């Protein structure tokens, strides 16, 4: 025991290693891993965080994908102001009720008071829609499809958590207007599918596409769809991204009307949809382990790190040259590779550091490898080692990276699935909640019942609420009753605590 | 005259045409052209503007270029918070004096007052450098080279002008730290060269690379370099982008120290550099004409617009098909082309609209063109027409676009050069200022003298000031005296009124 403790102190001195374990103290583990992994630096204003290049690189990779996809859908980027006047912000009543407590207000410039306080956007519906009203006159102006990449501010007072709940965050927000509800409905799902792909194809995180309950939908909208992830360690759901159909509610408030082909007046149907830097936090929570971050290859700024393992009497220059050549070969093939040739750190220290930073694949080159014209590959996700010939380096590294990407998704899916529990009664529900499950239950879909569930599950862990009703509904045999109210069930819905 | 007036009214009804002429009323012309060209929408908060897709597309094209270039220089993107606490903001005295009057303050969230007011970044030196101090320990942590793409807020009360002077704008800001002054100096010029390329290669605007005077340099920095453009119509210089060497001033305030190879303590040398959406405004001012915007092909979201010109008895479907095929051929070759097949507008109306939006090249296809397997090309910059065979469409269109890009730069350079006047005496200087010249004069380089020049040229047009001392200095014969003070001149410096 004493030896173990001493070892830990050495690690601390070198700035490596985590003091907390993911399974034992998840919250502290998370705070530590995002800092030691160099994703985040804590900032001197509570709830604000610095996104360091290591996390910004992930954001940029997702952005390149998503931006190209929405451009294919003929959605165009624009930029609306950060500021919104109170009169415009407060135009849609339900909407502002949802956001008002979190709005930050600018009241001064220099030493002068502003004539009227100006709000910082918590989201841009009310910023944009007065101009939709101006720009849309006839059916030829439709659809109007805009997106912006920007920062938004929500001055929340509940527990701030890096990426997951911060007072300022980066996101994209799409805002579109159509002549018909059918077109709006179709786009909601098209965008939701892009969000699923970001999570599953890029971040290797399984998500459930679903519809939010009336209580949980976007304030002022018609209906909200989302992709929902789950964090088994805390037993909490995470709303991964949302695609809202706003219906005609904002159109009514902001008078967004058009004349159709027949010269008749109509009102537009609108959507808005967004994903944010929260995605990165979900990725850290799902894949990270006691050694640090685990990055899926598709989003890692560095997919492969090459570390020389010299020995006293070996051909050190030959080893360093082989490392450099390996990086060159991989880089030319489009693989994001870097070498770590620092001479003041031991190979072991470097292994730990790159494991902390979550680089998917480590390549080691020592005297034996040099002699055999091979390199040693070590996977970050499962630690497995393999020697590969330098002759078909690129092909094998690509295969390894693909395997890591797939394994991460498979492992996450297995854990997530193991957390899902089907319940039919209130007692089963309560038990499953204690066991931190993601609960699938037949529900009557009544708002009063959801309020009641919240009320009955209140406690220091936070109340349970509906996460989503999956778009792919399991069969609901006739006569099935709601787990909470005993009334006839209308649908299957996921429940649980959430972030 | 009556006929002319009537014609104008018809134009107005259709929403096309400008009411003001560039040479007659530049300010109104500019406001009108950015709105009618669909670059900007005025916003209900003064000094804030909406960047519509037509301008955002230009910003994105420049961003792709610049971002790739700085990544080659191993500069990494990050994101620091929008907010800064007053204690940190006010740490560097000269710096905060420069920005304090323009800082917007958040004092409330929801209905509660914040404990202490929080500033919105006018720039991020003071936001970032406390963390530079934390991250930099030894020489191996250097250089530290970061950049962010973000919005900043400067609540100015002088005349707001879209793109050129707005209360919120988009920019990139690079912040780097080096072990030696030599490295910092070198990077300052490397980045300045990228800014020159943005102006000259992308926006087709000639700029002068130069160094700012002590009065005009960045508040708190060591020296400032800039690229300076000139607007002949108003006789005003525009600071196009700036690359500052901050020296060790911020390092001292924020204690950014490191240990070198020999174990000695050192202080870092820092740079910061930025270009903003102002670039787009300069482009509009330089190239626009009485028909509207004129976009350089390299930054135009749509480089070629294809308009069908059907006649009653002609093969309309054949013409429409030829338009679609033309767009496809061009798009496949990487040319940004679109067709305008709307059937409720005449070809003439479409010509005017695309001229207003500044599309570099228009292709018309009518019955004769169809019969001859050709298309008619009309250049936006000079109106010249040419017929080209569809067989080598791509090659010829590429040549045309290249020519337009070059012609725009050449024409702008000619106008700018014609505006430059060399003066040696105060009388010549005053005359040249009245004639709206960009004045090159020998200067003693004393701050008091610049203050005096400002004082003596005060008036409703605004005072004259130094724009920059060009890096490429003309010969300065011994015994040359300062135009303003009569003291020995130390360098050639550009002077004028400026934005």
XYZ file of N, CA, C and O in Angstrom, chain A residues 196-331:
544
model
N -27.306 12.469 -35.819
C -27.000 11.067 -35.490
C -25.627 10.689 -36.053
O -24.816 10.055 -35.380
N -25.378 11.117 -37.281
C -24.092 10.768 -37.901
C -22.923 11.405 -37.147
O -21.877 10.775 -37.002
N -23.067 12.655 -36.704
C -21.997 13.283 -35.917
C -21.690 12.420 -34.701
O -20.534 12.116 -34.409
N -22.728 12.012 -33.999
C -22.488 11.196 -32.801
C -21.975 9.812 -33.140
O -20.968 9.368 -32.594
N -22.648 9.120 -34.027
C -22.285 7.718 -34.234
C -21.064 7.558 -35.140
O -20.168 6.783 -34.834
N -21.006 8.300 -36.245
C -19.893 8.111 -37.193
C -18.627 8.843 -36.769
O -17.529 8.391 -37.037
N -18.783 10.015 -36.133
C -17.592 10.782 -35.759
C -17.179 10.536 -34.312
O -16.035 10.219 -34.034
N -18.134 10.685 -33.395
C -17.789 10.589 -31.973
C -17.921 9.171 -31.430
O -17.607 8.926 -30.260
N -18.389 8.228 -32.256
C -18.535 6.829 -31.854
C -19.424 6.671 -30.625
O -19.145 5.884 -29.724
N -20.497 7.448 -30.616
C -21.433 7.401 -29.489
C -22.826 7.029 -30.005
O -23.360 7.707 -30.886
N -23.406 5.956 -29.463
C -24.745 5.579 -29.916
C -25.779 6.569 -29.385
O -25.701 6.998 -28.235
N -26.701 6.957 -30.237
C -27.765 7.867 -29.793
C -29.121 7.327 -30.226
O -29.217 6.514 -31.149
N -30.138 7.797 -29.545
C -31.505 7.429 -29.884
C -32.192 8.661 -30.465
O -32.171 9.732 -29.861
N -32.755 8.482 -31.654
C -33.538 9.574 -32.239
C -34.928 9.527 -31.646
O -35.567 8.461 -31.634
N -35.401 10.648 -31.186
C -36.729 10.623 -30.597
C -37.394 11.977 -30.606
O -36.831 12.969 -31.071
N -38.593 11.980 -30.057
C -39.387 13.211 -29.975
C -39.517 13.579 -28.509
O -39.715 12.725 -27.655
N -39.399 14.857 -28.220
C -39.503 15.335 -26.845
C -40.968 15.427 -26.424
O -41.852 15.648 -27.249
N -41.190 15.343 -25.127
C -42.557 15.520 -24.603
C -42.938 16.993 -24.660
O -42.095 17.856 -24.889
N -44.198 17.273 -24.435
C -44.661 18.664 -24.434
C -43.908 19.507 -23.403
O -43.612 20.662 -23.629
N -43.614 18.889 -22.251
C -42.903 19.642 -21.215
C -41.472 19.949 -21.608
O -40.909 20.967 -21.215
N -40.877 19.033 -22.338
C -39.449 19.151 -22.636
C -39.153 19.773 -23.991
O -37.994 20.001 -24.326
N -40.191 20.056 -24.757
C -39.926 20.603 -26.098
C -39.428 22.043 -26.010
O -39.505 22.687 -24.961
N -38.938 22.563 -27.137
C -38.389 23.916 -27.231
C -39.486 24.947 -26.959
O -40.586 24.861 -27.507
N -39.140 25.912 -26.114
C -40.111 26.926 -25.697
C -40.601 27.737 -26.898
O -39.821 28.437 -27.531
N -41.862 27.620 -27.211
C -42.438 28.380 -28.319
C -42.543 27.592 -29.607
O -43.128 28.067 -30.582
N -41.995 26.367 -29.631
C -42.024 25.556 -30.849
C -43.245 24.648 -30.928
O -44.064 24.593 -30.008
N -43.349 23.914 -32.056
C -44.464 22.984 -32.234
C -44.080 21.601 -31.706
O -44.801 21.014 -30.910
N -42.966 21.091 -32.175
C -42.441 19.847 -31.601
C -40.919 19.834 -31.725
O -40.353 20.536 -32.565
N -40.288 19.062 -30.868
C -38.829 18.981 -30.836
C -38.385 17.540 -31.013
O -38.900 16.648 -30.331
N -37.442 17.333 -31.937
C -36.807 16.016 -32.013
C -35.379 16.163 -31.489
O -34.821 17.254 -31.491
N -34.821 15.064 -31.053
C -33.458 15.136 -30.530
C -32.748 13.813 -30.722
O -33.380 12.791 -31.005
N -31.439 13.863 -30.589
C -30.683 12.623 -30.439
C -30.252 12.587 -28.971
O -29.733 13.559 -28.445
N -30.509 11.456 -28.320
C -30.234 11.329 -26.892
C -29.124 10.323 -26.650
O -29.175 9.188 -27.132
N -28.122 10.776 -25.923
C -27.051 9.875 -25.522
C -27.255 9.524 -24.042
O -28.130 10.080 -23.369
N -26.440 8.610 -23.548
C -26.591 8.178 -22.158
C -25.205 7.956 -21.567
O -24.308 7.429 -22.226
N -25.042 8.406 -20.319
C -23.765 8.226 -19.620
C -23.970 7.160 -18.536
O -24.529 7.437 -17.468
N -23.542 5.923 -18.811
C -23.808 4.827 -17.866
C -23.269 5.111 -16.464
O -23.914 4.756 -15.468
N -22.120 5.758 -16.360
C -21.508 5.968 -15.044
C -22.377 6.778 -14.102
O -22.390 6.541 -12.895
N -23.064 7.760 -14.658
C -23.893 8.601 -13.803
C -25.365 8.248 -13.941
O -26.198 8.768 -13.206
N -25.671 7.386 -14.910
C -27.064 7.057 -15.146
C -27.875 8.248 -15.624
O -29.059 8.371 -15.313
N -27.235 9.125 -16.354
C -27.949 10.305 -16.850
C -28.009 10.334 -18.373
O -27.029 10.035 -19.050
N -29.157 10.733 -18.871
C -29.293 10.991 -20.298
C -28.682 12.340 -20.630
O -28.549 13.199 -19.762
N -28.287 12.509 -21.888
C -27.809 13.816 -22.361
C -28.498 14.115 -23.672
O -28.423 13.319 -24.606
N -29.151 15.261 -23.726
C -29.715 15.719 -24.986
C -28.551 16.102 -25.888
O -27.818 17.030 -25.594
N -28.369 15.347 -26.976
C -27.169 15.515 -27.784
C -27.240 16.653 -28.772
O -26.250 17.343 -29.031
N -28.400 16.867 -29.352
C -28.627 17.934 -30.329
C -30.127 17.941 -30.593
O -30.787 16.911 -30.425
N -30.651 19.086 -31.003
C -32.099 19.170 -31.195
C -32.454 19.765 -32.547
O -31.794 20.666 -33.036
N -33.508 19.233 -33.126
C -34.042 19.729 -34.393
C -35.521 20.005 -34.158
O -36.306 19.085 -33.943
N -35.865 21.290 -34.151
C -37.231 21.699 -33.796
C -38.055 22.069 -35.028
O -37.571 22.786 -35.903
N -39.316 21.641 -35.038
C -40.278 22.269 -35.933
C -40.986 23.333 -35.111
O -41.582 23.028 -34.069
N -40.883 24.569 -35.558
C -41.484 25.678 -34.787
C -42.937 25.897 -35.164
O -43.620 26.723 -34.547
N -43.394 25.179 -36.180
C -44.763 25.384 -36.637
C -44.925 26.794 -37.175
O -44.037 27.313 -37.864
N -46.085 27.415 -36.847
C -46.329 28.775 -37.349
C -46.403 29.798 -36.226
O -46.833 30.934 -36.425
N -45.953 29.374 -35.054
C -46.074 30.227 -33.875
C -45.230 31.497 -33.985
O -45.717 32.611 -33.766
N -43.962 31.335 -34.353
C -43.104 32.512 -34.513
C -43.549 33.326 -35.737
O -43.506 34.551 -35.727
N -43.976 32.618 -36.773
C -44.441 33.299 -37.986
C -45.585 34.251 -37.656
O -45.683 35.352 -38.199
N -46.450 33.800 -36.748
C -47.591 34.623 -36.337
C -47.107 35.863 -35.590
O -47.513 36.983 -35.884
N -46.205 35.643 -34.609
C -45.713 36.746 -33.785
C -44.926 37.754 -34.618
O -45.011 38.948 -34.414
N -44.127 37.224 -35.551
C -43.245 38.109 -36.326
C -43.805 38.427 -37.716
O -43.126 38.995 -38.555
N -45.038 37.999 -37.946
C -45.735 38.287 -39.220
C -44.912 37.886 -40.442
O -44.577 38.711 -41.291
N -44.552 36.610 -40.479
C -43.789 36.110 -41.632
C -44.770 35.475 -42.611
O -45.085 34.285 -42.533
N -45.276 36.305 -43.506
C -46.317 35.881 -44.434
C -45.793 35.868 -45.860
O -44.799 36.509 -46.168
N -46.499 35.140 -46.721
C -46.115 35.146 -48.138
C -47.360 34.939 -48.983
O -48.402 34.490 -48.497
N -47.222 35.268 -50.252
C -48.314 35.079 -51.188
C -47.989 33.856 -52.015
O -46.880 33.745 -52.560
N -48.900 32.918 -52.093
C -48.605 31.694 -52.845
C -48.877 31.864 -54.345
O -49.234 32.956 -54.805
N -48.679 30.774 -55.109
C -48.822 30.830 -56.570
C -50.165 31.415 -56.991
O -50.285 32.058 -58.025
N -51.203 31.145 -56.188
C -52.549 31.586 -56.573
C -52.861 32.989 -56.048
O -53.994 33.454 -56.138
N -51.873 33.622 -55.453
C -52.112 34.975 -54.938
C -52.765 34.974 -53.560
O -53.182 36.017 -53.061
N -52.830 33.788 -52.920
C -53.409 33.721 -51.578
C -52.337 33.970 -50.518
O -51.192 33.593 -50.700
N -52.759 34.582 -49.414
C -51.833 34.840 -48.301
C -51.595 33.559 -47.508
O -52.539 32.810 -47.234
N -50.383 33.325 -47.146
C -50.082 32.174 -46.301
C -49.090 32.573 -45.224
O -48.543 33.673 -45.239
N -48.867 31.669 -44.293
C -47.911 31.934 -43.227
C -46.860 30.828 -43.325
O -47.206 29.679 -43.610
N -45.597 31.165 -43.089
C -44.555 30.149 -43.277
C -44.544 29.132 -42.130
O -45.067 29.369 -41.043
N -43.938 27.979 -42.422
C -43.640 26.955 -41.420
C -42.139 27.009 -41.167
O -41.357 27.041 -42.115
N -41.759 26.992 -39.896
C -40.345 27.196 -39.590
C -39.730 26.058 -38.787
O -40.414 25.384 -38.009
N -38.435 25.907 -38.984
C -37.624 24.995 -38.167
C -36.451 25.757 -37.561
O -36.004 26.761 -38.127
N -35.948 25.259 -36.459
C -34.618 25.678 -36.016
C -33.937 24.452 -35.418
O -34.605 23.548 -34.913
N -32.624 24.400 -35.523
C -31.894 23.197 -35.097
C -30.461 23.560 -34.748
O -29.903 24.499 -35.307
N -29.906 22.833 -33.817
C -28.584 23.210 -33.300
C -27.851 22.030 -32.681
O -28.459 21.132 -32.109
N -26.546 22.055 -32.833
C -25.696 21.214 -31.982
C -24.557 22.091 -31.505
O -24.218 23.084 -32.144
N -23.974 21.725 -30.383
C -23.019 22.614 -29.736
C -21.764 21.867 -29.311
O -21.627 20.661 -29.522
N -20.858 22.608 -28.671
C -19.629 22.023 -28.140
C -19.920 20.995 -27.037
O -19.013 20.284 -26.610
N -21.181 20.917 -26.595
C -21.576 19.849 -25.666
C -21.191 18.477 -26.205
O -20.811 17.571 -25.445
N -21.285 18.306 -27.523
C -20.913 17.038 -28.155
C -19.568 16.519 -27.638
O -19.397 15.323 -27.426
N -18.617 17.460 -27.472
C -17.256 17.063 -27.074
C -17.253 16.510 -25.648
O -16.572 15.533 -25.346
N -18.043 17.138 -24.790
C -18.145 16.656 -23.414
C -18.737 15.254 -23.338
O -18.283 14.412 -22.551
N -19.750 15.008 -24.150
C -20.361 13.678 -24.167
C -19.314 12.635 -24.586
O -19.205 11.566 -23.983
N -18.516 13.011 -25.587
C -17.452 12.112 -26.050
C -16.452 11.783 -24.935
O -16.066 10.623 -24.752
N -16.050 12.805 -24.198
C -15.108 12.574 -23.092
C -15.735 11.628 -22.069
O -15.107 10.668 -21.615
N -16.976 11.895 -21.705
C -17.662 11.085 -20.688
C -17.825 9.639 -21.107
O -17.639 8.724 -20.313
N -18.156 9.428 -22.381
C -18.443 8.068 -22.839
C -17.162 7.241 -22.986
O -17.094 6.099 -22.547
N -16.137 7.812 -23.620
C -14.969 6.999 -23.963
C -13.803 7.075 -22.977
O -12.971 6.172 -22.958
N -13.708 8.175 -22.227
C -12.545 8.351 -21.357
C -12.381 7.206 -20.357
O -13.353 6.519 -20.029
N -11.145 6.999 -19.880
C -10.907 5.963 -18.877
C -9.930 6.474 -17.823
O -9.615 7.667 -17.802
N -9.455 5.598 -16.976
C -8.614 6.048 -15.865
C -7.231 6.527 -16.302
O -6.489 7.102 -15.508
N -6.900 6.275 -17.549
C -5.635 6.811 -18.059
C -5.810 8.172 -18.742
O -4.846 8.792 -19.141
N -7.062 8.562 -18.946
C -7.307 9.871 -19.555
C -8.332 9.820 -20.667
O -9.251 8.994 -20.652
N -8.159 10.723 -21.633
C -9.059 10.791 -22.775
C -8.883 9.582 -23.682
O -7.802 8.994 -23.723
N -9.948 9.242 -24.392
C -9.843 8.281 -25.496
C -10.556 8.924 -26.681
O -11.776 9.083 -26.655
N -9.799 9.324 -27.690
C -10.401 10.024 -28.822
C -10.686 9.071 -29.977
O -9.810 8.299 -30.383
N -11.891 9.128 -30.527
C -12.160 8.356 -31.745
C -11.291 8.897 -32.887
O -11.145 10.118 -33.034
N -10.695 8.015 -33.684
C -9.777 8.454 -34.743
C -10.368 9.513 -35.673
O -9.663 10.418 -36.101
N -11.653 9.429 -35.972
C -12.216 10.362 -36.949
C -12.194 11.812 -36.485
O -12.245 12.729 -37.296
N -12.150 12.050 -35.179
C -12.140 13.437 -34.707
C -10.819 13.849 -34.043
O -10.684 14.999 -33.626
N -9.880 12.918 -33.952
C -8.631 13.243 -33.258
C -7.726 14.108 -34.135
O -7.470 13.773 -35.292
N -7.241 15.223 -33.588
C -6.297 16.085 -34.330
C -5.023 15.309 -34.636
O -4.394 15.517 -35.666
N -4.626 14.461 -33.703
C -3.493 13.566 -33.922
C -4.022 12.137 -33.800
O -4.475 11.737 -32.739
N -3.981 11.405 -34.899
C -4.514 10.035 -34.887
C -3.435 9.030 -34.476
O -3.734 8.008 -33.876
N -2.214 9.365 -34.836
C -1.102 8.455 -34.554
C 0.056 9.270 -33.987
O 0.437 10.283 -34.572
N 0.597 8.835 -32.853
C 1.816 9.470 -32.355
C 2.954 8.458 -32.430
O 2.776 7.285 -32.073
N 4.079 8.903 -32.950
C 5.221 8.005 -33.149
C 6.295 8.347 -32.119
O 6.762 9.481 -32.057
N 6.654 7.355 -31.308
C 7.604 7.579 -30.215
C 8.853 6.713 -30.419
O 8.740 5.494 -30.571
N 10.013 7.325 -30.458
C 11.259 6.547 -30.560
C 11.584 5.890 -29.216
O 11.353 6.481 -28.162
N 12.106 4.651 -29.281
C 12.487 3.943 -28.052
C 13.966 3.565 -28.158
O 14.310 2.421 -28.449
N 14.844 4.537 -27.976
C 16.271 4.271 -28.153
C 16.850 3.487 -26.970
O 16.318 3.560 -25.853
N 17.920 2.715 -27.237
C 18.687 2.086 -26.158
C 20.101 2.619 -26.236
O 20.538 3.086 -27.294
N 20.797 2.494 -25.128
C 22.137 3.083 -25.035
C 23.033 2.783 -26.236
O 23.593 3.663 -26.853
N 23.137 1.487 -26.556
C 24.110 1.111 -27.587
C 23.474 0.994 -28.985
O 24.084 0.475 -29.906
N 22.270 1.449 -29.113
C 21.584 1.285 -30.398
C 21.830 2.478 -31.313
O 22.405 3.474 -30.918
N 21.383 2.331 -32.555
C 21.536 3.362 -33.577
C 20.439 4.412 -33.378
O 19.393 4.381 -34.038
N 20.680 5.347 -32.453
C 19.647 6.325 -32.104
C 19.219 7.160 -33.305
O 18.030 7.364 -33.540
N 20.195 7.603 -34.090
C 19.839 8.435 -35.238
C 18.968 7.659 -36.213
O 17.999 8.200 -36.763
N 19.303 6.394 -36.401
C 18.497 5.536 -37.285
C 17.060 5.447 -36.807
O 16.113 5.485 -37.596
N 16.894 5.345 -35.477
C 15.552 5.247 -34.899
C 14.786 6.555 -35.098
O 13.622 6.563 -35.511
N 15.452 7.678 -34.840
C 14.800 8.976 -35.015
C 14.405 9.188 -36.474
O 13.309 9.660 -36.779
N 15.305 8.803 -37.380
C 15.003 8.938 -38.809
C 13.802 8.071 -39.194
O 12.942 8.496 -39.974
N 13.744 6.875 -38.638
C 12.620 5.983 -38.940
C 11.313 6.591 -38.443
O 10.263 6.482 -39.087
N 11.359 7.252 -37.291
C 10.167 7.912 -36.745
C 9.705 9.012 -37.690
O 8.519 9.111 -38.039
N 10.654 9.838 -38.112
C 10.328 10.944 -39.012
C 9.763 10.426 -40.325
O 8.759 10.940 -40.838
N 10.410 9.384 -40.854
C 9.953 8.804 -42.124
C 8.542 8.228 -41.977
O 7.709 8.340 -42.880
N 8.287 7.599 -40.830
C 6.967 7.008 -40.587
C 5.891 8.095 -40.580
O 4.830 7.952 -41.202
N 6.180 9.200 -39.903
C 5.216 10.301 -39.868
C 4.982 10.843 -41.275
O 3.840 11.106 -41.675
N 6.060 10.964 -42.033
C 5.919 11.484 -43.397
C 5.037 10.592 -44.249
O 4.145 11.053 -44.947
N 5.324 9.279 -44.179
C 4.547 8.324 -44.968
C 3.063 8.399 -44.600
O 2.195 8.438 -45.469
N 2.785 8.435 -43.307
C 1.393 8.472 -42.858
C 0.732 9.795 -43.265
O -0.412 9.807 -43.721
N 1.456 10.903 -43.082
C 0.891 12.214 -43.400
C 0.537 12.313 -44.882
O -0.520 12.839 -45.247
